[in-house]
Amino acid sequence: MFNAAEMSEIPLTSSVSKGCFVFKSASKKRKRHVGVGDDENGSDRFRICQKLWETVQTNTEVIQDQLNKKVLDSLAEFIKKHGLGCSSDNWRQRARETPTAALMLGVNVPDHAMTFRSLCNLLQDSVTPFVVSVHAKECAAVKLLIQKVLEQLMGRGVSVDEEQEDDTALLQRTQCTISALCQWYKTVTKSLPVVVIFKDFEAFNSQVLQDFILICSRYTQELPFIFIFGIATSPSAIQHRLPHSVSSLLCIEVFHSLSCTQHLASVFDKLILNSQFPFKLSSRVIQVLVGIFLYHDFSVQNFVKGLQFSMLEHFKSQPLSMLCCQKQEALLSAKTLSKKNVERIRHLPSFMRYVETQEPQEQVQLLTNDEHVKEVCQQLLKNLHKYHKNYYPILQCLHSLTSSLPKFPLGKHIRELHVSCIEKNLWETEEYDSALQLLRILAKDELVAALRKCAEILKSTKILQNVLQQLEDFIGRLEALEGVSSEDSSGNGIISGKMEYQRTDLFQLQKTLLEKESRRTKRMNPFEVLRSQVIEFIDSLVREYLTPAELQPLNEVCYYNSSGVLRQRLNVTPRTSIQAALSHPFYYLQNESLKTDAGTISSAAPDLCIVYKLHLECGRLINLYDWLEAFLTVMSAAEDQDTNSEECGKYDSLKHARFIQAVSEMEFLGFIKSTKQKTDHVARLTWGGC
Amino acid sequence: MKIHLCLTGIKTIILDCNNISQYSVFLINSALMNRRDIMSAVNPDQYSYPSVFIYGHRATGKSHVVLSIMKDLELPHASVDCVECVSSGLLFHQVLSAFFGPDAAALLPRCPSLSDFVRLYKQMSSNSPATQTRYIILDRAERMRDMDFSLLPALLRLQELVNDNVTVILLSEIVWEKFRPNTGCFEPLLFHFPDYSKGKSLVQILSWDHHPSYTPELYASYINILLGVFFSVCRDLRELRHLAVLNFSKFCEPLEKGEAKESDIHKLWKNIEPHLQRAMQTVYLREVSSVQWEQQQMDEKEATTLRVLSAHAHIELPYYSKFLLIAAYLASFNPARTDRRFFLKSHGKIRKTNFLKKHEKTSNHLLGPKPFPLDRLMAIFYSVVDSRVAPTASIFSQISSLVTLQLLSQVGHDDQLDSPKYKCSVSLDFILAISRCVCVCVRLLDLLALSLVIQSQVVRQERSLFTAVSNLHLL
C-alpha cells in the first residue's frame, strides 16, 4: 500500500540512472499496483489515465493537422502546378530547373517527423503516388541516396510477387542509377511527378546533395522530379550548402510552417486551458514544462510527453485521482468511495481547511460520518467543476483585455496569466494593479472594442449569462454616451491623444498618472464615471472567479503539483547524479553502514567513492603515491583502530590492485586523465572540492 | 557550308554540313573555326588517336559540339556523365551496353574490375569488329580522379588494351595538368574551348532564340542590352539564355502598349535597364525563383516586393541555445588568454602594453574561427548566462543539435569522447542579432563590446564595431 509520502521517496531510490527510463519504470510500477490491490482501484485509475491520454493524443494530432493544413495544402498545390505544367513551360525545361520547395520547420527537429508523415500521406492521397522521403543518416554517399530513392519508388510496385522482388533486388544491386529509374518510370506511364523529400536538409553532406541534384537535372525531361527540402534554420542554408552552379538548377520557393510557440499556444489552449479536460497542472509544473520548452528544445512533442508523464505520475501517486474524470463519472465514484479513500480525503490539506471553516457540529459529522463525507465530497466536486467552468472564460476575457496593454503587465501569453492566477491571489500583485491602472486610462473606442471581444468570448461558452448581460449593458451605455458627451469630446480627445504618446513610455505614463491623481478633485465626465464602473466590474469578476486553485477544496484530486519530481525526471543532470553517487553512496545504495557525516570519509564505502573523495582534496595535479598512501590509511582504519602504524602503512598487493582499479574507473568517468607534465602524476579534470 | 574537321592531324575529311542543324553548325563554327582548329571523324579503317582531352569553361559548347558531331555523322559512341558513375562498374556497364547492347553489359560480373571490362570488350569486339572508330565520351571527367587511380591511365590507352579502334574523349572544365597522375600516363590530344567572345559569338548565339512575333534585329538589340548588364558577372551561355527568356516580356511591354516603336532603342533601354539590374541581384543569384520572378512581372502594378531567400536569415532558437552560440562565438574569436580578463570578476591587473601578442593584433575575423574545447565553451557559457543553470543533459544535447544545424562545427575526429573540439560557424551579424533579443543583462553587452574592441583592428571591422557599439548603447 502506498501513501503519498512513501511514493515521493521511491523515485529517489529507484535506480542510479535516474530519469533515463522514466516511462518504463512508471508503467512497471503501475502494473504492480494493478496486481496488488483491487480495493485500491488501481485498475480504475489506470483506465481513466489511459482514456485521458487517448484524448490528449487525438487532440494533439488534430491540432497539428489544423495548424499544418495551410502550409501543406499550399505545398500540394505547388507540386500539382509543377507536375502538370512542366510540359507547357518549355523554356524552363531548357534551363533544366527542378522545382524545389524549401519548407521552413523551425529548429525543433523531433517535431518534424509528424509533419512529414502527414505531408507524405497528403501527397500520396491527392497528388502523386511517387513520394520518396530520405533521411540524412541513411545517405552518406550518392550511391546510397539513389539506392534509397529507387527502393522506395520501385520496390512498392513490384513487391507483390516474390520472384519479381528477387529480380528487382538483383537489378538494383547491379544498376542502381537514375537511368534505370527512368526506364521504370516509362513503364509505369502515369506522367505524375516524382517527389523527393529531404527531411533534414542541414544534416546532408553537401557533396552528396550537389551530385544528386546534378544527376537528376540530366533527366528532367523524362523524369519530372520535384524536391522538398525540410529546413530547420533559414532558407539561406540552401545557398550556404550549394554552389551557384548547382543552385541555378533549382527553382526554389519558400514555405513557412507555423512557429513552434504558436503551436504550443494552441496545444496549451486545447489541453490545459480547457474545463473539459479534468486533469490539471499546478503552476509550478506548468513552469517546469514551459521552461523546458522555451529554454531547451522548442519541441511541442516533448511538452506533450511531459504532460503524459505528469499524468502517469499523478494517477500513480494519488489514489484519489480516481475522482479526476468527467463530472458524472466522478460523482458516481464519489458515491462509492471506499473506507480508505474517505480517510484519505479527510487527510487532504484542502479538505482539512474546508472542515475548519465549518460549524463545530458539522465538523464532527465530517470527521466521523463516512456517508456524510461522501455527500459533501460530491458537492465539493460539483463546485470544483463549476469553478473550472467559470474560470477559463473569465481568464480569457482578462487576457484579451490586458494583452493589448503596453509592456504587457500581466504577460504576453495567456499561459503566464494562468500561472499567476492559479498560484496566488492575482489581485494582490503589483502587476495586476498596474494593469488596472492602464485599463483605467483607456480611450473609449479601445475600451468598447476590448469589451466586445470579452462579450464574444462569453457568448461562445454559453455560461455566465448574467455576466454577459452586464457586459452588454455596459457596452450599450458606453455607446449611448456618444451623443451626450459631445461637449466633452475636446477634453476626451486630448486624453486619448496623450494616450497614443504615452503608450511608448512608462515614465511619461507615470507622470501623467500622478498629474491625473492630483487633478482628481476635478469633476469627472460621464465617460470617466462609466469607465471606472466598468473597471470595478472587471475587478469584481477577477476576485470572484480567478481565485487560486489551491484554495479550492479537493483540488488535489485534479492538480498534479510535484514539480520537483518532474524536473528531476525530465531535465536530468547526469553529472550531478554521478557526483552525488560518489560523494554520498548512501543516497543510492541505501545501506545503513554508509551513512556518514558530511566531512568524513567512511572506509565502508566502495573504493571508488573513497578515491573520489580523496581526490577532491588535491590540486590540479595529483601525486599517485600520495593518493595511494591516503587510500591505504582510510582502508586500514576500517580493519582495526588499534593496529600500530607499521602494519598500517604496509604494502598490500590486494589493496594496491583495488586502488589501481578505482583510479582507472575514475579515469573512465572522466574525472582524471594521465599527463606527461610530471612523472607519477595524473591531472584532475574537474574543479572545486573541499 | 563546309567545315574541315580533324581529330588526329593525320586524316582530314570533309563533312557535308547541310544535314547538321544550323544551331550546332554555328556552335562548331564559333568554337572551333575561330581558332583554326579542325576536328574530324576518322576514316573507318584507320585507327584514330587513342584519347582526346577537351577542356573549357562551363557552357562553352564542349559536349554539345562533340555530341552533335557524333549524332550527325551517326558514329558509334557511348556518352557517359561521370557524376552518375558512383562506381567504375556503372561506367563499364554503360559503355558496353551502348556499343554491344544490354545483353553484353549483363555479362559483367557483380563488381567488375577493369580487367573484366577489357576482357569482355575484347570478346565482344572480336565478334563484331569495328567498322568505324568507336568513341567513348566522358563528360565531367574531373570526377574520374576520385575513382580508382588506375582507371584514368587505363582509359587513356584503352585502344591498346582492347586492340580495337576506340577513342576516349574526356570533357572537363579543368586543365589537363590537374589530371596527370604521379606515375605518368599516355598524353591525350588536348583541345581548348575558349570562352565565347562578347561581341561576336554570344550575341549571335543568343539571337538564335528570337521570338517569332518580333524581328530578329529587335531581339539582337535586346541581347546587346542584356549583355551590357550581365556580361561582367556571367559568361555562362546557359544562364544568359535563361535570363534573356525571363526578361524579354518586360522588354516588349512598351511595344505592346504602343508607347514605343521598335526603333526607339533608347526608350526601350531605359525601360529595361533597371529591371535587369534588379534581376542580377535577385533571380540570377536564385534569391528569387524564376517562377516567382515571372509572377512578379505579371502583377507589377501592385508593386509586390518579394522576400528574397537570404532575407529570412533570422532563426528562432531556444533560450540557452542562444547563449551557447554566443559563448561559442566568443570562444572562437577571442584568444584563450583573454578569457580570464573578460569573464572573471576579479581578474588580475594586466599591463596594457603587452597584453596582446603581436600576432593576436590582426583581426581575428580575418583569421576565421578557431577551434575550442568543450570545457572552455561551458566555462564561458556559465559566465555569460545570467541565471544559475544546472548542467543538464539537455544543455549538452543542445550543443549537438547546434552541430547538426551547422551553426557549430565539430573539428577533429580523435578523442571525441573526452574532449571534443568545436568551431563557431556563424557570422558576427548573426550573433549580434541573437544577442540583441536575448540580452537583458548589461554585462554580456559589455563583454561583446569589449571582445569586439579587441578584434577590430581593420577599418572594415571598426565600422561594424561602431554600429555594434551604438546598437548596444541603444539597448
Coordinates of C-alpha atoms in Angstrom, one line a residue, chain B residues 31-366:
Chain B
A31 CA 34.0 27.5 -81.1
L32 CA 36.4 25.8 -83.4
M33 CA 36.8 27.7 -86.7
N34 CA 37.9 30.8 -84.9
R35 CA 40.9 29.1 -83.6
R36 CA 41.5 27.3 -86.9
D37 CA 41.2 24.0 -85.1
I38 CA 39.9 21.3 -87.2
M39 CA 38.2 18.3 -85.8
S40 CA 37.2 15.3 -87.6
A41 CA 35.9 11.9 -87.5
V42 CA 38.1 9.3 -89.0
N43 CA 38.3 7.0 -91.9
P44 CA 36.8 3.8 -90.7
D45 CA 39.7 1.5 -91.5
Q46 CA 42.3 3.8 -89.9
Y47 CA 43.0 3.8 -86.2
S48 CA 42.4 7.2 -84.6
Y49 CA 44.3 8.8 -81.8
P50 CA 43.6 6.8 -78.6
S51 CA 42.4 9.7 -76.4
V52 CA 41.4 13.3 -76.6
F53 CA 41.0 15.8 -73.8
I54 CA 38.8 18.8 -74.3
Y55 CA 38.6 21.5 -71.7
G56 CA 36.9 24.8 -71.4
H57 CA 34.6 26.7 -69.0
R58 CA 31.0 25.9 -68.3
A59 CA 28.7 26.2 -71.2
T60 CA 31.2 26.8 -73.9
G61 CA 29.7 24.0 -76.0
K62 CA 32.1 21.1 -75.4
S63 CA 29.6 18.4 -75.0
H64 CA 27.2 19.9 -77.5
V65 CA 29.8 20.0 -80.3
V66 CA 31.1 16.6 -79.6
L67 CA 27.6 15.0 -79.3
S68 CA 26.3 16.8 -82.4
I69 CA 29.1 15.5 -84.5
M70 CA 28.5 12.0 -83.2
K71 CA 24.9 12.2 -83.9
D72 CA 25.0 13.8 -87.3
L73 CA 27.7 11.6 -88.6
E74 CA 26.0 8.6 -87.0
L75 CA 29.2 7.4 -85.4
P76 CA 29.1 4.7 -82.8
H77 CA 29.6 6.3 -79.4
A78 CA 28.9 5.9 -75.7
S79 CA 28.3 9.0 -73.8
V80 CA 28.7 8.8 -70.0
D81 CA 28.4 11.5 -67.4
C82 CA 31.0 10.8 -64.7
V83 CA 28.8 12.3 -62.0
E84 CA 26.5 9.4 -62.4
C85 CA 29.2 6.8 -62.2
V86 CA 29.3 6.3 -58.5
S87 CA 31.4 3.2 -59.2
S88 CA 33.6 2.3 -62.1
G89 CA 31.3 -0.6 -62.7
L90 CA 28.5 1.7 -63.8
L91 CA 30.8 3.3 -66.3
F92 CA 31.8 -0.1 -67.8
H93 CA 28.1 -1.1 -67.9
Q94 CA 27.1 2.0 -69.8
V95 CA 29.9 1.7 -72.3
L96 CA 29.3 -1.9 -73.1
S97 CA 25.6 -1.5 -73.4
A98 CA 26.0 1.4 -75.8
F99 CA 28.4 -0.5 -78.0
F100 CA 27.2 -4.1 -77.9
G101 CA 23.7 -3.8 -76.4
P102 CA 22.4 -4.5 -72.9
D103 CA 23.0 -8.3 -73.2
A104 CA 26.7 -7.7 -73.3
A105 CA 26.6 -5.5 -70.4
A106 CA 24.7 -8.1 -68.4
L107 CA 27.6 -10.4 -68.7
L108 CA 29.7 -8.2 -66.4
P109 CA 30.2 -9.7 -63.0
R110 CA 28.8 -8.0 -60.0
C111 CA 31.7 -5.8 -59.0
P112 CA 33.5 -5.6 -62.3
S113 CA 37.2 -4.7 -62.3
L114 CA 39.0 -3.0 -65.1
S115 CA 40.3 -6.3 -66.4
D116 CA 36.8 -7.8 -66.5
F117 CA 35.8 -4.8 -68.7
V118 CA 38.8 -5.2 -71.0
R119 CA 38.2 -8.9 -71.3
L120 CA 34.5 -8.6 -72.1
Y121 CA 35.2 -5.7 -74.5
K122 CA 37.8 -7.8 -76.4
Q123 CA 35.5 -10.7 -76.6
M124 CA 32.6 -8.6 -77.9
S125 CA 34.7 -6.6 -80.4
S126 CA 36.1 -9.8 -81.9
N127 CA 32.5 -10.9 -82.5
S128 CA 31.5 -7.6 -84.0
P129 CA 34.7 -5.8 -85.2
A130 CA 34.6 -2.1 -85.6
T131 CA 33.8 -0.8 -89.0
Q132 CA 34.2 2.8 -87.7
T133 CA 36.1 4.3 -84.8
R134 CA 34.1 3.8 -81.6
Y135 CA 34.0 6.8 -79.3
I136 CA 33.7 6.8 -75.5
I137 CA 32.7 10.3 -74.4
L138 CA 33.2 11.0 -70.7
D139 CA 31.6 14.2 -69.5
R140 CA 32.8 15.9 -66.3
A141 CA 35.9 13.8 -66.5
E142 CA 37.3 15.6 -63.4
R143 CA 35.2 13.1 -61.3
M144 CA 37.4 10.3 -62.7
R145 CA 40.2 11.5 -60.4
D146 CA 38.2 10.4 -57.4
M147 CA 37.6 6.9 -58.8
D148 CA 40.1 4.1 -58.9
F149 CA 43.5 5.5 -59.5
S150 CA 44.3 3.1 -62.3
L151 CA 41.1 3.9 -64.3
L152 CA 42.2 7.1 -65.9
P153 CA 45.6 5.9 -67.2
A154 CA 43.9 2.7 -68.5
L155 CA 41.2 4.5 -70.3
L156 CA 43.7 6.9 -71.9
R157 CA 45.3 3.9 -73.7
L158 CA 42.2 1.7 -74.0
Q159 CA 42.8 1.3 -77.7
E160 CA 46.0 -0.6 -76.9
L161 CA 44.4 -2.7 -74.2
V162 CA 41.4 -3.9 -76.1
N163 CA 43.0 -3.8 -79.5
D164 CA 40.1 -2.1 -81.1
N165 CA 39.5 1.1 -83.0
V166 CA 38.3 3.1 -80.0
T167 CA 38.9 6.6 -78.9
V168 CA 38.2 8.1 -75.5
I169 CA 37.1 11.7 -75.4
L170 CA 37.4 13.4 -72.0
L171 CA 35.4 16.6 -71.4
S172 CA 36.3 18.7 -68.4
E173 CA 36.3 22.2 -67.0
I174 CA 39.8 21.7 -65.6
V175 CA 43.1 21.8 -67.4
W176 CA 44.9 18.6 -68.1
E177 CA 47.8 19.4 -65.8
K178 CA 45.4 18.7 -62.8
F179 CA 44.7 15.2 -64.1
R180 CA 48.1 13.9 -64.8
P181 CA 48.8 11.1 -62.3
N182 CA 52.1 10.9 -60.5
T183 CA 53.2 7.8 -62.2
G184 CA 52.8 9.4 -65.6
C185 CA 50.5 8.2 -68.4
F186 CA 49.7 8.4 -72.0
E187 CA 49.3 12.1 -73.1
P188 CA 46.0 12.7 -74.8
L189 CA 45.5 15.2 -77.5
L190 CA 44.4 18.5 -75.9
F191 CA 41.8 20.8 -77.2
H192 CA 40.7 24.1 -75.6
F193 CA 37.3 25.6 -76.0
P194 CA 37.7 29.3 -75.3
D195 CA 35.0 31.4 -73.8
Y196 CA 32.6 32.9 -76.2
S197 CA 33.6 36.5 -77.0
K198 CA 31.0 39.1 -76.1
G199 CA 30.8 40.9 -79.4
K200 CA 30.5 38.1 -81.8
S201 CA 29.6 34.7 -80.6
L202 CA 27.4 35.4 -77.6
V203 CA 25.2 37.9 -79.4
Q204 CA 24.9 35.7 -82.4
I205 CA 24.2 32.5 -80.4
L206 CA 21.7 34.2 -78.2
S207 CA 19.9 35.8 -81.1
W208 CA 19.0 32.3 -82.4
D209 CA 16.3 32.3 -79.8
H210 CA 14.5 35.2 -81.2
H211 CA 10.8 35.5 -80.7
P212 CA 8.7 34.7 -83.8
S213 CA 6.4 37.7 -83.3
Y214 CA 9.3 40.2 -83.3
T215 CA 12.0 40.9 -85.7
P216 CA 15.5 39.4 -85.2
E217 CA 17.0 42.9 -85.2
L218 CA 15.0 43.9 -82.2
Y219 CA 16.0 40.7 -80.4
A220 CA 19.6 41.3 -81.2
S221 CA 19.4 44.7 -79.7
Y222 CA 17.8 43.3 -76.6
I223 CA 20.6 40.8 -76.3
N224 CA 23.1 43.6 -76.6
I225 CA 21.4 45.4 -73.7
L226 CA 21.3 42.2 -71.7
L227 CA 24.9 41.5 -72.2
G228 CA 25.8 45.1 -71.3
V229 CA 24.4 44.4 -67.8
F230 CA 25.3 40.7 -67.3
F231 CA 28.5 40.2 -69.2
S232 CA 30.7 41.4 -66.4
V233 CA 29.3 38.8 -63.9
C234 CA 28.3 35.9 -66.1
R235 CA 29.6 34.4 -69.3
D236 CA 27.7 31.2 -68.9
L237 CA 25.7 30.8 -72.1
R238 CA 23.0 28.7 -70.4
E239 CA 22.4 31.2 -67.7
L240 CA 22.3 34.1 -70.2
R241 CA 19.8 32.3 -72.3
H242 CA 17.7 31.7 -69.2
L243 CA 17.9 35.3 -68.3
A244 CA 17.1 36.5 -71.8
V245 CA 13.9 34.5 -71.9
L246 CA 12.9 35.6 -68.5
N247 CA 13.1 39.2 -69.1
F248 CA 12.1 39.5 -72.7
S249 CA 8.4 40.1 -71.9
K250 CA 9.3 43.1 -69.8
F251 CA 11.4 44.4 -72.7
C252 CA 8.5 44.1 -75.0
E253 CA 6.0 45.8 -72.7
P254 CA 6.3 49.3 -74.1
L255 CA 5.9 47.9 -77.6
E256 CA 2.7 46.1 -76.7
K257 CA 1.3 49.1 -75.0
G258 CA 2.2 51.1 -78.0
E259 CA 4.3 53.5 -76.1
A260 CA 7.4 52.9 -78.2
K261 CA 8.3 51.6 -81.6
E262 CA 10.9 49.0 -82.4
S263 CA 13.3 51.7 -83.5
D264 CA 13.2 53.5 -80.1
I265 CA 16.1 51.6 -78.8
H266 CA 17.0 54.2 -76.2
K267 CA 13.5 54.3 -74.8
L268 CA 13.4 50.5 -74.6
W269 CA 16.8 50.5 -72.9
K270 CA 15.7 53.0 -70.3
N271 CA 12.7 50.8 -69.6
I272 CA 14.6 47.5 -69.2
E273 CA 17.9 48.6 -67.7
P274 CA 16.8 49.0 -64.0
H275 CA 14.8 45.8 -64.3
L276 CA 17.8 43.9 -65.4
Q277 CA 19.9 45.3 -62.6
R278 CA 17.3 44.1 -60.2
A279 CA 17.4 40.7 -61.9
M280 CA 21.1 40.5 -61.4
Q281 CA 20.7 40.9 -57.7
T282 CA 17.8 38.5 -57.3
V283 CA 16.9 36.0 -59.9
Y284 CA 20.4 35.5 -61.2
L285 CA 21.6 34.6 -57.7
R286 CA 18.5 32.4 -57.3
E287 CA 17.4 34.6 -54.4
V288 CA 14.1 34.6 -56.2
S289 CA 13.0 31.7 -58.2
S290 CA 12.3 32.1 -61.9
V291 CA 8.6 31.4 -61.4
Q292 CA 8.3 34.0 -58.7
W293 CA 10.1 36.4 -60.9
E294 CA 7.7 35.9 -63.8
Q295 CA 4.7 36.3 -61.5
Q296 CA 6.2 39.5 -60.2
Q297 CA 6.5 40.8 -63.7
M298 CA 2.9 40.0 -64.4
D299 CA 1.4 41.8 -61.4
E300 CA 4.0 44.5 -61.1
K301 CA 1.3 47.1 -60.9
E302 CA 0.6 46.0 -57.3
A303 CA 4.3 46.6 -56.6
T304 CA 4.7 43.4 -54.6
T305 CA 8.1 43.1 -53.1
L306 CA 9.3 39.6 -53.0
R307 CA 11.2 38.5 -49.9
V308 CA 14.5 37.2 -51.1
L309 CA 15.9 34.0 -49.8
S310 CA 18.7 35.5 -47.8
A311 CA 16.3 37.9 -46.1
H312 CA 15.0 35.1 -43.9
A313 CA 18.2 34.9 -42.0
H314 CA 16.6 35.0 -38.6
I315 CA 16.5 31.7 -36.7
E316 CA 14.4 31.1 -33.7
L317 CA 16.4 29.3 -31.1
P318 CA 15.7 28.1 -27.6
Y319 CA 17.0 30.5 -24.9
Y320 CA 20.0 28.5 -23.8
S321 CA 21.0 27.6 -27.3
K322 CA 21.3 31.3 -28.0
F323 CA 23.7 31.7 -25.1
L324 CA 25.6 28.6 -26.1
L325 CA 26.0 30.1 -29.5
I326 CA 27.2 33.4 -28.1
A327 CA 29.6 31.6 -25.9
A328 CA 30.9 29.6 -28.8
Y329 CA 31.4 32.7 -30.8
L330 CA 33.3 34.4 -28.0
A331 CA 35.4 31.2 -27.6
S332 CA 36.1 31.0 -31.3
F333 CA 37.2 34.6 -31.9
N334 CA 38.8 35.6 -28.6
P335 CA 42.2 34.3 -27.7
A336 CA 42.1 31.9 -24.8
R337 CA 44.5 34.0 -22.8
T338 CA 42.0 36.8 -22.6
D339 CA 39.2 34.7 -21.1
R340 CA 40.4 35.4 -17.6
R341 CA 40.2 39.1 -18.2
F342 CA 36.8 39.0 -19.8
F343 CA 35.0 36.5 -17.7
L344 CA 36.4 36.7 -14.3
K345 CA 35.1 39.4 -12.0
S346 CA 38.4 39.8 -10.1
H347 CA 40.9 39.3 -12.8
G348 CA 44.5 40.3 -12.2
K349 CA 45.8 43.5 -13.4
I350 CA 47.2 43.0 -16.9
R351 CA 49.6 45.5 -18.2
K352 CA 48.2 47.1 -21.3
T353 CA 51.4 47.3 -23.3
N354 CA 52.0 43.6 -23.7
F355 CA 48.5 42.4 -23.1
L356 CA 48.1 41.2 -26.7
K357 CA 50.9 39.5 -28.5
K358 CA 51.8 40.8 -31.9
H359 CA 50.2 38.1 -33.9
E360 CA 47.0 38.5 -32.0
K361 CA 46.6 42.0 -33.1
T362 CA 45.5 41.1 -36.5
S363 CA 41.8 40.9 -36.5
N364 CA 40.5 37.5 -35.6
H365 CA 37.7 37.9 -38.1
L366 CA 40.3 37.8 -40.9

